[in-house]
Every structure is written in C-alpha cells, then in structure tokens.
Amino acid sequence: MRIVDIREMTVPIEADMSNAVINFSTMDVSVLALITDERRDGQPVVGYGFNSNGRYAQSGLLRSRVIPRILNAPPEALIDPETGLLDPVRIWQVGMRDEKPGGHGDRAVALGILDMAAWDLAAKLADRPLHRLLADLDIPGRTPAPPVDKVWVYAAGGYYYPDRGIDALRDEIRGYIDLGYRTVKIKIGGASLAEDLRRIEAVLDILPNGCTLAVDANGRFTLDEAITYGDALRDLPLQWYEEPTDPLDYAALAELARRYPGPLATGENLMSFPDARNLLRYGGLRPDRDVLQMDPALSYGFTEFRQTLAELYAAGWSPQRCVPHGGHQFNLAIAAAIPLGGCESYPGVFAPFGGFADGYPIEDGWVRLPEAPGIGLELKSSLRKILHELVA
C-alpha cells in the first residue's frame, strides 16, 4: 500500500465581506488529495484536505517542500507496521522533516491540510467514520470513550458588507435561527463602538427565548480599546466576547480577563501547540467560563492538536471549554470524538467549504455526524464537485 500521487489546487472562496481586520474577497483555499494504490469498489482510495478560512492557499509550501517529501519517502516510512495501513502520524512526520522549530505561520496551515487528508485517508482505509477512529486514540489525561453522535454548533456570520445595514443583519440572523441554530455570532470592531452597539442591540432584540449572541473582534483592539468595549458589553447577555486583542498578546488578554466578568473566547489564530500552551500559561483565562477556539486545520492538524489536548488536561481544563474555529466537517469530527464543547459553523459564508454534510440539518442547535467512512467531505454536494475535479 502506498501513496501514488498527491494533487493540490487553489480554489477561491465566495466571500465579499469584511471583519474588523481583513476583507475576504480575494481569499482562497488549498485543496489536497492523497491518492493511493488501494482500491475500493473499483476506485482508488483518496484522502482529502483543505485549510480553514482566514488563511490563504498554501500551494508554494505544499508543492516545493511538503508534497515532494511524501512522494520521495520510502513507502514503508509511511506505514504503521502493526496495521499495515498508511499512518497519518508518520505522514505528518515525513512532511515536517528538516523543518526547524518555531515559525508557526503558513507552514502550520500547509501541514494542517496534509494532516486532514491523511486522517480522511486513514479512516477510509479502516472503513470507519473519522470521529469513531479518533475516539479510540490515546491522549494523555483522557479516558477513551465512545464519541458523541451529535455536536453543539453555532452560526458565525454578521460580517460587514459594503451596502448592507442593520435590517439586512437582522434578516441574516433570522435565517440562522430558522435553520435551527440557537447561538449566533456577529463581528465587532469594524465600525465605531456606537454603531457596533446598535448592531448588537438589533440582534438581541430579535433573538427568541433560549437563543444567544456572541461577538468577535478578530484581534482588532489595543488593550485600552478592548477594555472600553468590554465596559460597554459587560452588562449585555453575551455568549462570549471573542478575540478582543492580538492573539499573541497574552499580557493584554490577561489584563482584560481581570476586568471583564463575562466569558472571553480566543485561540483560532494560534498556529501550534507551543502557542496554545503559552495561552494557557500566560493569557489569564478562566477555565470555568472562557472558551478556547484552536483550529486543528490551521495549526498542524489533529496530530499536533493531540498535544494541545494533553496540555489542557494537565492544566485542569475540560475539553468542553474547546469550541474549534473552522466550521467544517473535519473539526466537527474532532469535536465529536473527544468530545469537545462544540464547533463553529458557517451556514451562509465561505462556500463551498463552510458548513457540514448534506442531509444533516441543525436541530435545536445540534448537528449529527454521518457514519460514512472518512471525514464525510464528499457528502457535501457543492464540495464534492471540487474534490472530483481534483482527482479526475
């Protein structure tokens, strides 16, 4: 059994909108296929991966460094000797060969793409859904247990659009509630505080009983600005106040956590296990209320995320405080396997990569997972077309 080809292509996302920091209209995604000589039902077994939104395609790194390492490796270097199957951990290790520690930027995204494809492949070769395969893995501090069959999800939206005002924002949020979501998130920091408060109040006014709102500044604020916003938000019934300061300014986050009584959320822009460990050590976060949003697909994949989970257990955090960024089926499978506290969802943006498998509606804020082998990416019809084009 061996990998016979690896293909990558760049695909634009459909997102003419902005948060407080960036505009997404020119953003793209790398899609990767690991093609093997193993055949099922007459077709080669293929593992697929792509990067979460918010980071650009990684064609250069993948094609110049990562892919050649995998293709040039001795086939046995990628095989688990106990199972005789291609092993995601060994594939990841070969992909990282000759890379120095540190520098966790785009490289972390490129390896995350490879890792997603490798785990999709491993689950298909084992003929198991990925969330069931991952639930059996050893993580220090965790007692293996069956995965959950459904995951809490929230709808991330409320971006800034050039010609859309508060009425359009209300309509967007109503649409998420009609889809079955019970928690929604909107952006802040891309307008004045007064305008953002009008947006927040407009959404709170239309939320039915039992529904909640989170807000996300995308790391836009200085400490003083984050405190000013926090003072204005502290009496509002918010699910959380997300990424108020630069993601690596742990001292600023710790100071805000001392002053802001409500839940804070952060972590989606941490690109490695060491970054996540430093957040736990120095970010001043409170395990009883705050939310960790590390995204495996952007930070070297699940292979590295296992170290982050072990650190959480050692530091006294519950995995239920983890709600990964990303809004796609890979992170949903990880959330079901551990299990984590939930997963982000993008029902209206970042097509075709946002959202989950077709035929699995959101039910009172929860979504079920498919039982097909692998991640289940091919079960999303709009994404399946791209995957088939990549290997055609």
PDB file of C-alpha atoms in Angstrom, residues 151-368:
ATOM      1  CA  VAL A 151     -22.306  18.227  18.411  1.00  0.00           C
ATOM      2  CA  TRP A 152     -23.420  21.676  19.557  1.00  0.00           C
ATOM      3  CA  VAL A 153     -22.775  24.243  16.822  1.00  0.00           C
ATOM      4  CA  TYR A 154     -23.255  27.977  16.457  1.00  0.00           C
ATOM      5  CA  ALA A 155     -23.732  30.120  13.355  1.00  0.00           C
ATOM      6  CA  ALA A 156     -20.874  32.523  12.626  1.00  0.00           C
ATOM      7  CA  GLY A 157     -21.887  35.467  10.483  1.00  0.00           C
ATOM      8  CA  GLY A 158     -22.721  39.115  10.949  1.00  0.00           C
ATOM      9  CA  TYR A 159     -19.829  40.349   8.812  1.00  0.00           C
ATOM     10  CA  TYR A 160     -19.553  43.866   7.442  1.00  0.00           C
ATOM     11  CA  TYR A 161     -20.784  44.249   3.867  1.00  0.00           C
ATOM     12  CA  PRO A 162     -20.390  47.390   1.746  1.00  0.00           C
ATOM     13  CA  ASP A 163     -24.109  48.012   1.143  1.00  0.00           C
ATOM     14  CA  ARG A 164     -25.887  46.146   3.939  1.00  0.00           C
ATOM     15  CA  GLY A 165     -27.250  47.755   7.062  1.00  0.00           C
ATOM     16  CA  ILE A 166     -28.953  46.658  10.253  1.00  0.00           C
ATOM     17  CA  ASP A 167     -32.127  45.443   8.536  1.00  0.00           C
ATOM     18  CA  ALA A 168     -30.072  43.043   6.420  1.00  0.00           C
ATOM     19  CA  LEU A 169     -28.201  41.916   9.542  1.00  0.00           C
ATOM     20  CA  ARG A 170     -31.488  41.127  11.275  1.00  0.00           C
ATOM     21  CA  ASP A 171     -32.657  39.136   8.246  1.00  0.00           C
ATOM     22  CA  GLU A 172     -29.385  37.178   8.217  1.00  0.00           C
ATOM     23  CA  ILE A 173     -29.722  36.266  11.899  1.00  0.00           C
ATOM     24  CA  ARG A 174     -33.366  35.275  11.497  1.00  0.00           C
ATOM     25  CA  GLY A 175     -32.260  32.948   8.714  1.00  0.00           C
ATOM     26  CA  TYR A 176     -29.792  31.197  11.057  1.00  0.00           C
ATOM     27  CA  ILE A 177     -32.457  30.774  13.722  1.00  0.00           C
ATOM     28  CA  ASP A 178     -34.827  29.336  11.105  1.00  0.00           C
ATOM     29  CA  LEU A 179     -32.104  26.825  10.143  1.00  0.00           C
ATOM     30  CA  GLY A 180     -32.072  25.538  13.709  1.00  0.00           C
ATOM     31  CA  TYR A 181     -29.153  27.427  15.293  1.00  0.00           C
ATOM     32  CA  ARG A 182     -29.644  28.724  18.818  1.00  0.00           C
ATOM     33  CA  THR A 183     -26.397  30.707  19.160  1.00  0.00           C
ATOM     34  CA  VAL A 184     -25.231  33.214  16.550  1.00  0.00           C
ATOM     35  CA  LYS A 185     -22.114  35.364  16.276  1.00  0.00           C
ATOM     36  CA  ILE A 186     -21.523  38.766  14.689  1.00  0.00           C
ATOM     37  CA  LYS A 187     -18.442  40.891  14.099  1.00  0.00           C
ATOM     38  CA  ILE A 188     -17.435  43.981  16.042  1.00  0.00           C
ATOM     39  CA  GLY A 189     -14.512  46.386  15.765  1.00  0.00           C
ATOM     40  CA  GLY A 190     -15.021  47.216  12.103  1.00  0.00           C
ATOM     41  CA  ALA A 191     -17.244  50.192  12.931  1.00  0.00           C
ATOM     42  CA  SER A 192     -17.488  52.705  15.761  1.00  0.00           C
ATOM     43  CA  LEU A 193     -18.428  51.494  19.221  1.00  0.00           C
ATOM     44  CA  ALA A 194     -21.762  53.277  18.923  1.00  0.00           C
ATOM     45  CA  GLU A 195     -22.527  51.573  15.603  1.00  0.00           C
ATOM     46  CA  ASP A 196     -21.439  48.167  16.899  1.00  0.00           C
ATOM     47  CA  LEU A 197     -23.694  48.569  19.927  1.00  0.00           C
ATOM     48  CA  ARG A 198     -26.602  49.355  17.601  1.00  0.00           C
ATOM     49  CA  ARG A 199     -25.845  46.173  15.658  1.00  0.00           C
ATOM     50  CA  ILE A 200     -25.639  44.111  18.845  1.00  0.00           C
ATOM     51  CA  GLU A 201     -28.865  45.519  20.280  1.00  0.00           C
ATOM     52  CA  ALA A 202     -30.655  45.000  16.959  1.00  0.00           C
ATOM     53  CA  VAL A 203     -29.755  41.300  17.053  1.00  0.00           C
ATOM     54  CA  LEU A 204     -30.551  40.851  20.750  1.00  0.00           C
ATOM     55  CA  ASP A 205     -33.980  42.398  20.138  1.00  0.00           C
ATOM     56  CA  ILE A 206     -34.969  39.698  17.637  1.00  0.00           C
ATOM     57  CA  LEU A 207     -33.485  36.612  19.296  1.00  0.00           C
ATOM     58  CA  PRO A 208     -36.142  34.220  20.604  1.00  0.00           C
ATOM     59  CA  ASN A 209     -36.009  32.925  24.154  1.00  0.00           C
ATOM     60  CA  GLY A 210     -33.250  30.362  24.564  1.00  0.00           C
ATOM     61  CA  CYS A 211     -31.058  31.901  21.853  1.00  0.00           C
ATOM     62  CA  THR A 212     -27.791  33.734  22.497  1.00  0.00           C
ATOM     63  CA  LEU A 213     -25.355  36.083  20.785  1.00  0.00           C
ATOM     64  CA  ALA A 214     -21.532  36.095  20.698  1.00  0.00           C
ATOM     65  CA  VAL A 215     -19.380  38.942  19.352  1.00  0.00           C
ATOM     66  CA  ASP A 216     -15.963  38.728  17.660  1.00  0.00           C
ATOM     67  CA  ALA A 217     -13.351  41.494  17.284  1.00  0.00           C
ATOM     68  CA  ASN A 218     -10.829  39.347  15.357  1.00  0.00           C
ATOM     69  CA  GLY A 219      -7.862  40.643  17.372  1.00  0.00           C
ATOM     70  CA  ARG A 220      -8.507  44.231  16.309  1.00  0.00           C
ATOM     71  CA  PHE A 221      -8.218  46.104  19.602  1.00  0.00           C
ATOM     72  CA  THR A 222      -5.404  47.539  21.664  1.00  0.00           C
ATOM     73  CA  LEU A 223      -5.747  46.789  25.363  1.00  0.00           C
ATOM     74  CA  ASP A 224      -7.369  50.168  26.019  1.00  0.00           C
ATOM     75  CA  GLU A 225      -9.858  49.656  23.186  1.00  0.00           C
ATOM     76  CA  ALA A 226     -10.631  46.127  24.365  1.00  0.00           C
ATOM     77  CA  ILE A 227     -11.321  47.439  27.865  1.00  0.00           C
ATOM     78  CA  THR A 228     -13.531  50.235  26.507  1.00  0.00           C
ATOM     79  CA  TYR A 229     -15.571  47.717  24.515  1.00  0.00           C
ATOM     80  CA  GLY A 230     -15.608  45.345  27.471  1.00  0.00           C
ATOM     81  CA  ASP A 231     -17.017  48.034  29.726  1.00  0.00           C
ATOM     82  CA  ALA A 232     -19.769  48.676  27.171  1.00  0.00           C
ATOM     83  CA  LEU A 233     -20.521  44.962  26.741  1.00  0.00           C
ATOM     84  CA  ARG A 234     -20.280  43.716  30.323  1.00  0.00           C
ATOM     85  CA  ASP A 235     -23.973  44.072  31.168  1.00  0.00           C
ATOM     86  CA  LEU A 236     -25.230  42.535  27.913  1.00  0.00           C
ATOM     87  CA  PRO A 237     -26.263  38.844  27.839  1.00  0.00           C
ATOM     88  CA  LEU A 238     -23.486  37.681  25.514  1.00  0.00           C
ATOM     89  CA  GLN A 239     -22.377  34.092  24.948  1.00  0.00           C
ATOM     90  CA  TRP A 240     -18.802  35.394  24.762  1.00  0.00           C
ATOM     91  CA  TYR A 241     -16.556  38.314  23.756  1.00  0.00           C
ATOM     92  CA  GLU A 242     -14.137  36.861  21.209  1.00  0.00           C
ATOM     93  CA  GLU A 243     -10.517  37.647  20.327  1.00  0.00           C
ATOM     94  CA  PRO A 244     -10.510  41.203  21.653  1.00  0.00           C
ATOM     95  CA  THR A 245      -6.728  41.726  21.385  1.00  0.00           C
ATOM     96  CA  ASP A 246      -3.874  40.459  19.240  1.00  0.00           C
ATOM     97  CA  PRO A 247      -3.882  36.662  19.615  1.00  0.00           C
ATOM     98  CA  LEU A 248      -0.278  36.579  20.867  1.00  0.00           C
ATOM     99  CA  ASP A 249      -0.594  39.474  23.338  1.00  0.00           C
ATOM    100  CA  TYR A 250      -1.177  37.253  26.348  1.00  0.00           C
ATOM    101  CA  ALA A 251      -0.489  40.065  28.847  1.00  0.00           C
ATOM    102  CA  ALA A 252      -3.226  42.232  27.332  1.00  0.00           C
ATOM    103  CA  LEU A 253      -5.654  39.337  27.364  1.00  0.00           C
ATOM    104  CA  ALA A 254      -4.818  38.588  30.995  1.00  0.00           C
ATOM    105  CA  GLU A 255      -5.436  42.207  31.976  1.00  0.00           C
ATOM    106  CA  LEU A 256      -8.786  42.212  30.192  1.00  0.00           C
ATOM    107  CA  ALA A 257      -9.747  38.942  31.884  1.00  0.00           C
ATOM    108  CA  ARG A 258      -9.124  40.598  35.257  1.00  0.00           C
ATOM    109  CA  ARG A 259     -11.580  43.370  34.379  1.00  0.00           C
ATOM    110  CA  TYR A 260     -14.224  41.747  32.178  1.00  0.00           C
ATOM    111  CA  PRO A 261     -16.500  39.373  34.116  1.00  0.00           C
ATOM    112  CA  GLY A 262     -18.152  37.638  31.182  1.00  0.00           C
ATOM    113  CA  PRO A 263     -16.779  34.777  29.068  1.00  0.00           C
ATOM    114  CA  LEU A 264     -13.875  35.519  26.741  1.00  0.00           C
ATOM    115  CA  ALA A 265     -13.018  33.383  23.709  1.00  0.00           C
ATOM    116  CA  THR A 266      -9.771  33.148  21.751  1.00  0.00           C
ATOM    117  CA  GLY A 267      -7.299  30.767  20.121  1.00  0.00           C
ATOM    118  CA  GLU A 268      -8.261  30.462  16.465  1.00  0.00           C
ATOM    119  CA  ASN A 269      -5.117  32.300  15.347  1.00  0.00           C
ATOM    120  CA  LEU A 270      -2.700  30.255  17.420  1.00  0.00           C
ATOM    121  CA  MET A 271      -0.759  28.142  14.966  1.00  0.00           C
ATOM    122  CA  SER A 272       0.844  25.486  17.147  1.00  0.00           C
ATOM    123  CA  PHE A 273       0.862  23.526  20.385  1.00  0.00           C
ATOM    124  CA  PRO A 274       3.520  25.840  21.930  1.00  0.00           C
ATOM    125  CA  ASP A 275       1.318  28.860  21.178  1.00  0.00           C
ATOM    126  CA  ALA A 276      -1.666  27.181  22.831  1.00  0.00           C
ATOM    127  CA  ARG A 277       0.453  26.207  25.830  1.00  0.00           C
ATOM    128  CA  ASN A 278       1.582  29.818  26.238  1.00  0.00           C
ATOM    129  CA  LEU A 279      -2.034  30.954  26.101  1.00  0.00           C
ATOM    130  CA  LEU A 280      -2.875  28.646  28.992  1.00  0.00           C
ATOM    131  CA  ARG A 281       0.204  29.734  30.947  1.00  0.00           C
ATOM    132  CA  TYR A 282       0.076  33.480  30.420  1.00  0.00           C
ATOM    133  CA  GLY A 283      -3.318  34.500  28.983  1.00  0.00           C
ATOM    134  CA  GLY A 284      -5.112  34.772  32.313  1.00  0.00           C
ATOM    135  CA  LEU A 285      -8.075  32.788  31.038  1.00  0.00           C
ATOM    136  CA  ARG A 286     -10.548  31.257  33.456  1.00  0.00           C
ATOM    137  CA  PRO A 287     -11.351  27.544  32.998  1.00  0.00           C
ATOM    138  CA  ASP A 288     -14.827  27.966  34.489  1.00  0.00           C
ATOM    139  CA  ARG A 289     -16.117  30.320  31.796  1.00  0.00           C
ATOM    140  CA  ASP A 290     -13.713  31.124  28.948  1.00  0.00           C
ATOM    141  CA  VAL A 291     -13.656  29.387  25.561  1.00  0.00           C
ATOM    142  CA  LEU A 292     -10.681  28.029  23.594  1.00  0.00           C
ATOM    143  CA  GLN A 293     -11.021  28.067  19.802  1.00  0.00           C
ATOM    144  CA  MET A 294      -7.820  26.483  18.485  1.00  0.00           C
ATOM    145  CA  ASP A 295      -8.367  25.234  14.937  1.00  0.00           C
ATOM    146  CA  PRO A 296      -6.576  21.947  14.140  1.00  0.00           C
ATOM    147  CA  ALA A 297      -6.835  22.564  10.386  1.00  0.00           C
ATOM    148  CA  LEU A 298      -4.810  25.781  10.746  1.00  0.00           C
ATOM    149  CA  SER A 299      -2.297  24.551  13.328  1.00  0.00           C
ATOM    150  CA  TYR A 300      -0.528  21.444  12.013  1.00  0.00           C
ATOM    151  CA  GLY A 301      -3.641  19.261  12.144  1.00  0.00           C
ATOM    152  CA  PHE A 302      -5.076  16.805  14.629  1.00  0.00           C
ATOM    153  CA  THR A 303      -1.669  15.149  15.003  1.00  0.00           C
ATOM    154  CA  GLU A 304      -0.436  18.266  16.822  1.00  0.00           C
ATOM    155  CA  PHE A 305      -3.807  19.054  18.399  1.00  0.00           C
ATOM    156  CA  ARG A 306      -3.470  15.859  20.440  1.00  0.00           C
ATOM    157  CA  GLN A 307      -0.576  17.537  22.275  1.00  0.00           C
ATOM    158  CA  THR A 308      -2.731  20.586  22.913  1.00  0.00           C
ATOM    159  CA  LEU A 309      -5.469  18.403  24.358  1.00  0.00           C
ATOM    160  CA  ALA A 310      -2.989  16.650  26.637  1.00  0.00           C
ATOM    161  CA  GLU A 311      -1.815  20.066  27.864  1.00  0.00           C
ATOM    162  CA  LEU A 312      -5.416  21.076  28.584  1.00  0.00           C
ATOM    163  CA  TYR A 313      -5.948  18.013  30.730  1.00  0.00           C
ATOM    164  CA  ALA A 314      -2.670  18.635  32.577  1.00  0.00           C
ATOM    165  CA  ALA A 315      -3.608  22.284  33.206  1.00  0.00           C
ATOM    166  CA  GLY A 316      -7.002  21.380  34.641  1.00  0.00           C
ATOM    167  CA  TRP A 317      -9.117  22.481  31.676  1.00  0.00           C
ATOM    168  CA  SER A 318     -12.093  20.496  30.469  1.00  0.00           C
ATOM    169  CA  PRO A 319     -12.205  19.782  26.731  1.00  0.00           C
ATOM    170  CA  GLN A 320     -15.780  21.038  26.953  1.00  0.00           C
ATOM    171  CA  ARG A 321     -14.275  24.551  27.017  1.00  0.00           C
ATOM    172  CA  CYS A 322     -12.938  23.956  23.476  1.00  0.00           C
ATOM    173  CA  VAL A 323     -15.080  25.075  20.539  1.00  0.00           C
ATOM    174  CA  PRO A 324     -12.860  24.976  17.423  1.00  0.00           C
ATOM    175  CA  HIS A 325     -12.918  27.638  14.755  1.00  0.00           C
ATOM    176  CA  GLY A 326     -13.280  26.499  11.151  1.00  0.00           C
ATOM    177  CA  GLY A 327     -16.865  25.478  10.538  1.00  0.00           C
ATOM    178  CA  HIS A 328     -16.252  22.299   8.543  1.00  0.00           C
ATOM    179  CA  GLN A 329     -16.624  18.533   8.826  1.00  0.00           C
ATOM    180  CA  PHE A 330     -13.046  17.799   9.970  1.00  0.00           C
ATOM    181  CA  ASN A 331     -13.274  19.918  13.112  1.00  0.00           C
ATOM    182  CA  LEU A 332     -16.791  18.639  13.678  1.00  0.00           C
ATOM    183  CA  ALA A 333     -15.461  15.063  13.703  1.00  0.00           C
ATOM    184  CA  ILE A 334     -12.756  16.038  16.206  1.00  0.00           C
ATOM    185  CA  ALA A 335     -15.359  17.723  18.412  1.00  0.00           C
ATOM    186  CA  ALA A 336     -17.463  14.547  18.401  1.00  0.00           C
ATOM    187  CA  ALA A 337     -14.524  12.232  19.050  1.00  0.00           C
ATOM    188  CA  ILE A 338     -13.045  13.806  22.205  1.00  0.00           C
ATOM    189  CA  PRO A 339     -15.766  15.212  22.796  1.00  0.00           C
ATOM    190  CA  LEU A 340     -15.279  18.985  22.802  1.00  0.00           C
ATOM    191  CA  GLY A 341     -17.805  21.628  23.754  1.00  0.00           C
ATOM    192  CA  GLY A 342     -18.939  22.299  20.215  1.00  0.00           C
ATOM    193  CA  CYS A 343     -17.856  23.574  16.810  1.00  0.00           C
ATOM    194  CA  GLU A 344     -18.196  26.735  14.766  1.00  0.00           C
ATOM    195  CA  SER A 345     -20.419  26.671  11.682  1.00  0.00           C
ATOM    196  CA  TYR A 346     -20.654  28.876   8.585  1.00  0.00           C
ATOM    197  CA  PRO A 347     -24.126  28.319   7.139  1.00  0.00           C
ATOM    198  CA  GLY A 348     -24.113  31.419   4.941  1.00  0.00           C
ATOM    199  CA  VAL A 349     -20.495  32.198   4.040  1.00  0.00           C
ATOM    200  CA  PHE A 350     -17.216  30.680   2.804  1.00  0.00           C
ATOM    201  CA  ALA A 351     -18.911  28.440   0.256  1.00  0.00           C
ATOM    202  CA  PRO A 352     -18.332  25.664  -0.583  1.00  0.00           C
ATOM    203  CA  PHE A 353     -16.017  24.935   2.359  1.00  0.00           C
ATOM    204  CA  GLY A 354     -18.224  26.226   5.154  1.00  0.00           C
ATOM    205  CA  GLY A 355     -20.978  24.022   6.509  1.00  0.00           C
ATOM    206  CA  PHE A 356     -21.480  20.330   7.012  1.00  0.00           C
ATOM    207  CA  ALA A 357     -22.666  17.265   5.103  1.00  0.00           C
ATOM    208  CA  ASP A 358     -25.895  17.450   3.144  1.00  0.00           C
ATOM    209  CA  GLY A 359     -28.886  15.831   4.802  1.00  0.00           C
ATOM    210  CA  TYR A 360     -27.846  16.617   8.377  1.00  0.00           C
ATOM    211  CA  PRO A 361     -29.943  19.596   9.489  1.00  0.00           C
ATOM    212  CA  ILE A 362     -29.267  21.669  12.574  1.00  0.00           C
ATOM    213  CA  GLU A 363     -31.698  20.549  15.260  1.00  0.00           C
ATOM    214  CA  ASP A 364     -32.169  22.934  18.180  1.00  0.00           C
ATOM    215  CA  GLY A 365     -28.509  23.987  17.966  1.00  0.00           C
ATOM    216  CA  TRP A 366     -27.037  20.487  17.428  1.00  0.00           C
ATOM    217  CA  VAL A 367     -25.963  18.542  14.343  1.00  0.00           C
ATOM    218  CA  ARG A 368     -25.470  14.811  13.865  1.00  0.00           C
TER     219      ARG A 368
END
